[in-house]
Structures are given as structure tokens and as C-alpha cells.
Tab-separated table of C-alpha atoms in Angstrom:
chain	number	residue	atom	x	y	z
A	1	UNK	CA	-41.106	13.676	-68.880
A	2	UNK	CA	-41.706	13.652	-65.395
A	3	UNK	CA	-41.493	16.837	-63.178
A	4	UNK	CA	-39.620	16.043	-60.275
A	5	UNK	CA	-41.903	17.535	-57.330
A	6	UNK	CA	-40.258	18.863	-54.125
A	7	UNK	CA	-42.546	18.924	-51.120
A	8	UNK	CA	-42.026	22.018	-48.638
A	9	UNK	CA	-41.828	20.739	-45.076
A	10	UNK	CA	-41.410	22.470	-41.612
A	11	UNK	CA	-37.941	21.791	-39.940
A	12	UNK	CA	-37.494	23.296	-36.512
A	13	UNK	CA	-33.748	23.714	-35.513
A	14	UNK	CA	-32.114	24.033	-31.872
A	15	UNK	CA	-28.551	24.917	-30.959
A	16	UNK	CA	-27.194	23.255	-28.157
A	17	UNK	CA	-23.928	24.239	-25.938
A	18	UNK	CA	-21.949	22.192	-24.365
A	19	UNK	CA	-22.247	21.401	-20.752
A	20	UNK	CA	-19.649	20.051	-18.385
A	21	UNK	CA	-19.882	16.461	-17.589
A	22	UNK	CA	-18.082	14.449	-14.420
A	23	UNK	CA	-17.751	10.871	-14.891
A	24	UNK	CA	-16.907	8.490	-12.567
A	25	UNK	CA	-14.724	5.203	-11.988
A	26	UNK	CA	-15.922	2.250	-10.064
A	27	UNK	CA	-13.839	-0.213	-9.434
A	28	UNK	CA	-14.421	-3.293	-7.343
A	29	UNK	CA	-11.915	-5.180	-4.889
A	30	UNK	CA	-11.074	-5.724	-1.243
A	31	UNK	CA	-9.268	-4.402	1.479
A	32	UNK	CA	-5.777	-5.243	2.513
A	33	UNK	CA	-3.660	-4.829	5.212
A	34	UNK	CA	-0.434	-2.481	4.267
A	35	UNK	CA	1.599	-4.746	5.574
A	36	UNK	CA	1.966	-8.282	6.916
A	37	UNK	CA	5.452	-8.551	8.655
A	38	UNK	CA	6.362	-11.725	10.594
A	39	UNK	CA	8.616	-11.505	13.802
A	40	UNK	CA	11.624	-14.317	13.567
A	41	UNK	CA	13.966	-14.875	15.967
A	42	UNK	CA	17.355	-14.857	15.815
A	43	UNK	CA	18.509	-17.617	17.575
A	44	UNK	CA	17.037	-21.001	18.429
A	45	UNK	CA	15.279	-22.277	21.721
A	46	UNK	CA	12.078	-22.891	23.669
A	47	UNK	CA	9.739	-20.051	24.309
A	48	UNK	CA	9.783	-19.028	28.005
A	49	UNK	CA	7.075	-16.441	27.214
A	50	UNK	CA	5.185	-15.303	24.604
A	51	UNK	CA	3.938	-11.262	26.046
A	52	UNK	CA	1.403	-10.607	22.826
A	53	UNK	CA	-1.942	-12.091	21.781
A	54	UNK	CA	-4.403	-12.090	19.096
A	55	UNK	CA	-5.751	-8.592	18.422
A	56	UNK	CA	-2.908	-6.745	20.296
A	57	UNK	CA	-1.450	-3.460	19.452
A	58	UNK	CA	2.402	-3.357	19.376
A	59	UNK	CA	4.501	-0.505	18.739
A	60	UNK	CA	8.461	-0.930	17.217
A	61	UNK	CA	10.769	-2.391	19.626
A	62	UNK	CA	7.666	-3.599	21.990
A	63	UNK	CA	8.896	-7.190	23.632
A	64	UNK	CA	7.006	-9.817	22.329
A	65	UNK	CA	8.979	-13.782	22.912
A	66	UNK	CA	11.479	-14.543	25.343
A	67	UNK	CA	13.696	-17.254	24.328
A	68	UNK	CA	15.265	-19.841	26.896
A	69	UNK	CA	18.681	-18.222	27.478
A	70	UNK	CA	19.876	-21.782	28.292
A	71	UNK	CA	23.864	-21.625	27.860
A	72	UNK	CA	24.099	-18.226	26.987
A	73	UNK	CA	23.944	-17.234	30.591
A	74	UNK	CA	27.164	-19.145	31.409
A	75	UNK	CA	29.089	-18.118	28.000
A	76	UNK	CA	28.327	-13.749	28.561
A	77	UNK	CA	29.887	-14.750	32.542
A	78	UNK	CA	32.849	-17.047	31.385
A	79	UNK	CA	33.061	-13.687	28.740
A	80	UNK	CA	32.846	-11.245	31.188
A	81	UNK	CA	35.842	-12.860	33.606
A	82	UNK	CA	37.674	-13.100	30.651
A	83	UNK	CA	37.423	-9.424	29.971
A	84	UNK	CA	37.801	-8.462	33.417
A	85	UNK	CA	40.900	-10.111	33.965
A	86	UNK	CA	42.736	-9.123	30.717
A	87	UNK	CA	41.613	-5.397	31.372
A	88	UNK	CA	43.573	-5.788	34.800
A	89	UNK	CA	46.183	-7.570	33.720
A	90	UNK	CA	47.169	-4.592	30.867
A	91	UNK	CA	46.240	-1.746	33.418
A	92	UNK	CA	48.813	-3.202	35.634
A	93	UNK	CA	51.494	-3.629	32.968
A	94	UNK	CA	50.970	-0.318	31.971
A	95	UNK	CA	51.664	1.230	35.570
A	96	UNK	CA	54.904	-1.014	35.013
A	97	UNK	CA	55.975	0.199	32.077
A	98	UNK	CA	55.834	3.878	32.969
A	99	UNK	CA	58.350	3.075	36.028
A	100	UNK	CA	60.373	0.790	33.790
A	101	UNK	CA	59.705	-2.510	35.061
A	102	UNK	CA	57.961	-3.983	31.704
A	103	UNK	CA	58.258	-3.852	28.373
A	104	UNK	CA	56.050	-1.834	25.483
A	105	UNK	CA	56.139	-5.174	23.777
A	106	UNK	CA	54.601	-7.037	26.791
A	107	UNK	CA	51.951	-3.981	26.921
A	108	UNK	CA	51.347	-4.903	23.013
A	109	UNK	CA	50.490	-7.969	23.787
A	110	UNK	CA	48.269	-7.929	26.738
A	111	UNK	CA	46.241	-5.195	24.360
A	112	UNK	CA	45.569	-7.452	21.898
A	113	UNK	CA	44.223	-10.205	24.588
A	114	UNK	CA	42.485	-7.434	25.574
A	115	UNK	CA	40.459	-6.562	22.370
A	116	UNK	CA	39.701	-10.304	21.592
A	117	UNK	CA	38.351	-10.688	25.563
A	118	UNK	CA	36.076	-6.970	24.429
A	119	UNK	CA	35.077	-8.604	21.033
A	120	UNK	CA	34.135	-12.202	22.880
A	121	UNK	CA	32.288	-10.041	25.398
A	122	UNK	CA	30.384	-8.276	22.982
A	123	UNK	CA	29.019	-11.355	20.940
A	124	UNK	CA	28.003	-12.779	24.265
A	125	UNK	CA	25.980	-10.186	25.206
A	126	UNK	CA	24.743	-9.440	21.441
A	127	UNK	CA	23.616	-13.542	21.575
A	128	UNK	CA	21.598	-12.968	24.754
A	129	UNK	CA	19.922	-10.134	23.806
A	130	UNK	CA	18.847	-12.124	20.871
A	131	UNK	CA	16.921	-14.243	23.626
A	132	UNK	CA	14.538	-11.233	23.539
A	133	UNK	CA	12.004	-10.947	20.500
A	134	UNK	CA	11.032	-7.535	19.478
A	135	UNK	CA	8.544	-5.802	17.397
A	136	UNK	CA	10.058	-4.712	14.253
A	137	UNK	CA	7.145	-2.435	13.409
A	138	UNK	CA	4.073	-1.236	14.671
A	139	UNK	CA	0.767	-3.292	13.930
A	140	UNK	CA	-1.821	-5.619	15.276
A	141	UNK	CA	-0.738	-9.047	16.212
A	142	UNK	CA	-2.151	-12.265	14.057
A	143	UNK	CA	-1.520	-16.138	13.628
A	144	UNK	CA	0.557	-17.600	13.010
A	145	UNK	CA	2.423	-17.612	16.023
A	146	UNK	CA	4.339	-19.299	18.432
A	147	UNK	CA	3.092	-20.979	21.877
A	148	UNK	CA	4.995	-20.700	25.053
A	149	UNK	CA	7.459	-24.270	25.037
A	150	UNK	CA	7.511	-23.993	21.437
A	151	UNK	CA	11.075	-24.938	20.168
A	152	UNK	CA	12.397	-22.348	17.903
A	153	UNK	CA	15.095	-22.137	14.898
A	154	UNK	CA	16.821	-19.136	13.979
A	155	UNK	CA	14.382	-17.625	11.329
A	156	UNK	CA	10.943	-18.903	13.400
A	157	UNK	CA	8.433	-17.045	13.937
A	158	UNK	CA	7.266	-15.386	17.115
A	159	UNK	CA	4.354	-13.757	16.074
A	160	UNK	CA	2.737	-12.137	12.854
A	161	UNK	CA	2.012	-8.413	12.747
A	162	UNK	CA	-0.605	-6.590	10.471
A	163	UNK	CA	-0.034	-3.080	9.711
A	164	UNK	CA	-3.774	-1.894	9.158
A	165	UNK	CA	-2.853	1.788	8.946
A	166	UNK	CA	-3.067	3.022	6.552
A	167	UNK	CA	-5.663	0.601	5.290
A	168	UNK	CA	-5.552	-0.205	1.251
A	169	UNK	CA	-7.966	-1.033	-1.109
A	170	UNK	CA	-6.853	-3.344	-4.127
A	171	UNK	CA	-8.670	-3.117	-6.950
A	172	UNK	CA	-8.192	-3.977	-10.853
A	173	UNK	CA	-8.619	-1.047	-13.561
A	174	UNK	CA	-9.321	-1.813	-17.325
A	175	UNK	CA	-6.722	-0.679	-19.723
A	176	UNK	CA	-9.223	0.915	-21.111
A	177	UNK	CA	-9.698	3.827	-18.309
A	178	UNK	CA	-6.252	3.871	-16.796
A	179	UNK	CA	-4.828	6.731	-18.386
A	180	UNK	CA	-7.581	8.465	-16.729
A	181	UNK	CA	-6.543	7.526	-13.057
A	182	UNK	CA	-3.418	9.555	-11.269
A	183	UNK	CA	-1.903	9.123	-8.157
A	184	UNK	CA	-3.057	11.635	-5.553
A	185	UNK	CA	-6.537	11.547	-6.992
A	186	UNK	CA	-9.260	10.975	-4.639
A	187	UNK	CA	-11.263	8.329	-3.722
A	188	UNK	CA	-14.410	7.048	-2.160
A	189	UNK	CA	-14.822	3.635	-0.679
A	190	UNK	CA	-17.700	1.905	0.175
A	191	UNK	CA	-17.663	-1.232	2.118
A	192	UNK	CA	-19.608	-3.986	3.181
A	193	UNK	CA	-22.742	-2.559	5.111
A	194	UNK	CA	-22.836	0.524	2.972
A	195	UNK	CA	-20.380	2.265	5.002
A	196	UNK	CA	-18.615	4.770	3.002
A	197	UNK	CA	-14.623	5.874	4.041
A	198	UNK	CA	-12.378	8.470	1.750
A	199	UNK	CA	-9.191	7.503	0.647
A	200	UNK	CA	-6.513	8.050	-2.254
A	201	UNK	CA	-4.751	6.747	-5.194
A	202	UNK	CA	-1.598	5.769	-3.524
A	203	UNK	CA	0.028	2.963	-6.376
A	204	UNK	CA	-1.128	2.207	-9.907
A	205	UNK	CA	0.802	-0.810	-11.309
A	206	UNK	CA	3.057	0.061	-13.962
A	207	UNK	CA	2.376	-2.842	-16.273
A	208	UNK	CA	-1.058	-5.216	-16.473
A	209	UNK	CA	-1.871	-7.928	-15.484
A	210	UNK	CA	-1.250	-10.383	-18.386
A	211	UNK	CA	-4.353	-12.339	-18.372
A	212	UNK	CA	-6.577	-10.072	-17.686
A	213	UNK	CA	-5.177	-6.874	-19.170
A	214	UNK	CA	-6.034	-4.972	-16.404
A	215	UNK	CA	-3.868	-2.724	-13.590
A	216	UNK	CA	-3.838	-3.194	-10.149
A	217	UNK	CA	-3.911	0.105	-8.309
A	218	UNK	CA	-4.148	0.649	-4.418
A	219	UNK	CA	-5.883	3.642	-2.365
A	220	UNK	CA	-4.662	4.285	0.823
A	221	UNK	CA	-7.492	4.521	4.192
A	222	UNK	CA	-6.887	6.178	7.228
A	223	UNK	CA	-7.548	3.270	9.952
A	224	UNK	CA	-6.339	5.185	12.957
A	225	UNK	CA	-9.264	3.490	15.146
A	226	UNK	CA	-8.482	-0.052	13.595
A	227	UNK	CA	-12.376	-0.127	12.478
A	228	UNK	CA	-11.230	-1.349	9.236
A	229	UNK	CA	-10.279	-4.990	8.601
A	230	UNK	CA	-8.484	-6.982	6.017
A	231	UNK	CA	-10.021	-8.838	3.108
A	232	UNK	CA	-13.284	-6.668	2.954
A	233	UNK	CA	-15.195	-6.828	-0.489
A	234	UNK	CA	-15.623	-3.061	-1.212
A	235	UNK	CA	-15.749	-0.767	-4.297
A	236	UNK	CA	-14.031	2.073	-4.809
A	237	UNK	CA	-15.551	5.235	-7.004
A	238	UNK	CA	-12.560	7.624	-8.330
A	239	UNK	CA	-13.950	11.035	-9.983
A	240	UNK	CA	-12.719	12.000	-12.914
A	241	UNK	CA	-11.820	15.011	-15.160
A	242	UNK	CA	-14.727	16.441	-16.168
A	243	UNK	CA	-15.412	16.512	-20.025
A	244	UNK	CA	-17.711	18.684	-22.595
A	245	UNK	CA	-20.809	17.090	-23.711
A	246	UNK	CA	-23.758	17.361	-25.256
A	247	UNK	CA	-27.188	16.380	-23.674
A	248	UNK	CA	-30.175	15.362	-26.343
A	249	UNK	CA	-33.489	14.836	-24.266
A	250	UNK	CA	-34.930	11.425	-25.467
A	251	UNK	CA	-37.497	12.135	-27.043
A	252	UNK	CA	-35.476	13.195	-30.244
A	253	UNK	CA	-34.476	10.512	-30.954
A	254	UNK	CA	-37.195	8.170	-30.864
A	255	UNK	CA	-38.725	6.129	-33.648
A	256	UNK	CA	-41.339	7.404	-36.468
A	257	UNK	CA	-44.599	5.480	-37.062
A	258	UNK	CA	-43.288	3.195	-39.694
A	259	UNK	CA	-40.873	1.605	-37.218
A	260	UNK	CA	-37.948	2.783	-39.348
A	261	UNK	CA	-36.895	5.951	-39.609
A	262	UNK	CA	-35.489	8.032	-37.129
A	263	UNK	CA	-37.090	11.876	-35.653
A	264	UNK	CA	-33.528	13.164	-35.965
A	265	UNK	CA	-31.535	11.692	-38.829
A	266	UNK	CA	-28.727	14.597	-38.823
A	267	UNK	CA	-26.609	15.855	-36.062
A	268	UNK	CA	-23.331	18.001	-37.551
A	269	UNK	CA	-21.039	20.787	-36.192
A	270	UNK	CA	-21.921	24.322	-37.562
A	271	UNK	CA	-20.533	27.644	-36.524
A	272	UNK	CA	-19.205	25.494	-33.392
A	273	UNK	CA	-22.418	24.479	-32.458
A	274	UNK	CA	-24.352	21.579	-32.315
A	275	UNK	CA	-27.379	21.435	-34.774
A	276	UNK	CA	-30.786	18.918	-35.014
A	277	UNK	CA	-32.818	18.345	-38.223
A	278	UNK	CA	-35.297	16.103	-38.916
A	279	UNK	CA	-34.491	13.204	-41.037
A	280	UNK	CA	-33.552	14.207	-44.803
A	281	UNK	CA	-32.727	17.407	-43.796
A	282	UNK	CA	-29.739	19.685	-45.484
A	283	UNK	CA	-29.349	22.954	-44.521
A	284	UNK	CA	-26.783	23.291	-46.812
């Protein structure tokens, strides 16, 4: 019978500890304005003047279209009369009632003429201020927009404001890494001409996208100079949490002569550590 022969070989053995690791996210995507509001007018008619152009800074309330006021001029006077003379008419009857020469149901009346002549005056003055287009919000002004002699409906639009701060960058993460992303978490952009901004996590979409299984999530830029400007192609690098890991220099695990085997065949947990053997070894 054959004696089964063990030869002795030489195993050298190294404990490693782990070491912290930070991983980051890249995403790729654009930049995009936070908002895009249009300006519509309230009422219809030509545009007398139009006081914003391309590439101008509004602020709320700024005046932007003036509207033709057209017959609106004539209806807030004929209004105004109105009011004026009913207003007279029940101060007088008042003084006449107090010495007895007129009725408390005569004074009724002439106060209810005089809260429909109020009520008239107040919608002609509320139409005529419509004749004045203001900003709704701050931003920068874009097309489309409306040229002076334009004719407008109610609902037209005056102008087209972009609010471009904050500025956002829209990006798509895989399902894959988004339970790894948090709003609040920081950011770094880079844009087109390697110019780097910082930014944060601002929205992360609560369901994907159903072709592409992946989440649209938004940073938020300060763009307080304006340098920053819509549709950009950036990419976006999130740091994560960092992890324990283990780091294995390369040449461990390269090939032996025959082309087959491997130097390091064995990598297990023992006594919490992490332990290397060449191949076939058991220290068990």
C-alpha cells in the first residue's frame, strides 16, 4: 500500500485591520434654472410699453408691460361721478334726517346706491390697474415675450422670468446607490470648463423613473452673481459615509507560473481579523 506523503511547506501569514474608506457618487446631468415663471396679463389689449429686456434683473412687483387702457379710462371716471354723487346725495339726506325733514327709509336707500356706486368704483379702478404688468417674482428676464403693439388676451404673456438663484443641478441616481444619498448632504459640481461650485442635496425623487429605474435628485447652487446659466452639462460628486475595508496590495494576488493557480487561495475571518495563506493552506 501506498504511504500517503505530506510535503512540509513555508506559509507566511499577515493580519490586516481594517481601514476607513470614503467613497464617492458621481452623477452626471445639467443645470437648471429653479424656476421658469411666465408674466400674463390680466386683461386684454395692445402693449403701450414693454419696460424689460433680455438679460434684465427684476425684482417682485417691478413694472414690466403697460397695457392700452383704452375704455377703461372713461368707465373708472363715469365710476367715480357715480360715486361722488351718491356719497353727496346720502350725506345730505342724512343732515335731513337728523332735523326731521327725511325719512330713515329714504337714508336706507340712498346707502345702498351708495355701496353699489363704492363696489362699481372699485372694479374700475381694480381693471385699470390691471393695465399695469408686474413682476410676480424676482429673476432674469427671457423669451418668450411680448413686443410693444402686440395685442394681448387675458392669460398672454408679457415676459418670461428665470429664477437662477439658487441654481440646481438635475441629475439621475441608480437605484442601486440611492439609499446612500440624503438630503442636506453635500455636494461638488463641476461644470463645463472644469470650473468647480459647492452645492447640496436639496430634492431626491420619491419614486424612479420607470424606464430607467433611476431617481432624479436636485442640488441646490448659490448663483448670487448670475455666473451660472441654465442647461449646463455638469457632474456632480456627493461623498459618502465612509465604510471599513480591507486593502490587499496587488501583488498577492497575482497568478503562479502555471497560469492557474492563485498566490493567495484563502482569505477567512479569525479572531476578528483578516488572515492570508497561500493556496491549499488550512490553519485549522
Amino acid at each position: 500500500e501506498e504511504k500517503r506523503v505530506t510535503e512540509a511547506f513555508r506559509v507566511r501569514v499577515t493580519e490586516l485591520q481594517p481601514t476607513e474608506r470614503v467613497a464617492n457618487l458621481t452623477i452626471r446631468g445639467r443645470t437648471q434654472a429653479d424656476a421658469r415663471v411666465s408674466v400674463r396679463a390680466e386683461t386684454g389689449g395692445n402693449v403701450e410699453q414693454r419696460l424689460g429686456k433680455r438679460g434684465d434683473k427684476v425684482a417682485a412687483g417691478d413694472l414690466l408691460c403697460v397695457i392700452d387702457q383704452g375704455i377703461r379710462n372713461t368707465t373708472m371716471q363715469q365710476a367715480q361721478a357715480r360715486f361722488d354723487q351718491a356719497k353727496a346725495d346720502y350725506e345730505a339726506t342724512e343732515s335731513l334726517v337728523e332735523r326731521g325733514f327725511a325719512t330713515r327709509s329714504r337714508l336706507r336707500e340712498l346707502r345702498s346706491a351708495l355701496n353699489a356706486a363704492e363696489a362699481a368704483l372699485a372694479s374700475a379702478n381694480q381693471e385699470m390697474s390691471r393695465t399695469e404688468v408686474r413682476a410676480t417674482a424676482a429673476g432674469q428676464v427671457q423669451d418668450p415675450m411680448a413686443e410693444v403693439g402686440d395685442n394681448l388676451a387675458p392669460g398672454g404673456v408679457c415676459v418670461t422670468l428665470l429664477d437662477t438663484d439658487p441654481m440646481l443641478f438635475a441629475g439621475q441616481v441608480p437605484e442601486a446607490s440611492i439609499l446612500a444619498v440624503k438630503e442636506g448632504m453635500k455636494a461638488t459640481v463641476e461644470l463645463v470648463g472644469s470650473a468647480q461650485v459647492d452645492g447640496t442635496v436639496r430634492y431626491i425623487a420619491p419614486a424612479a423613473d420607470a424606464s430607467t429605474r433611476t431617481f432624479g435628485i436636485e442640488v441646490a447652487i448659490d448663483n448670487a452673481e448670475g455666473i451660472i446659466r441654465d442647461g449646463l452639462t455638469a457632474e456632480a460628486v456627493i461623498p459618502l459615509a465612509p465604510t471599513q475595508a480591507y486593502k490587499l496590495e496587488s501583488a498577492w494576488l497575482t497568478r503562479a507560473d502555471d497560469g492557474e493557480s492563485s498566490s493567495i487561495r484563502l482569505l477567512f475571518w479569525r479572531r476578528k481579523k483578516l488572515v492570508a495563506g497561500p493556496p491549499g493552506w488550512n490553519p485549522d
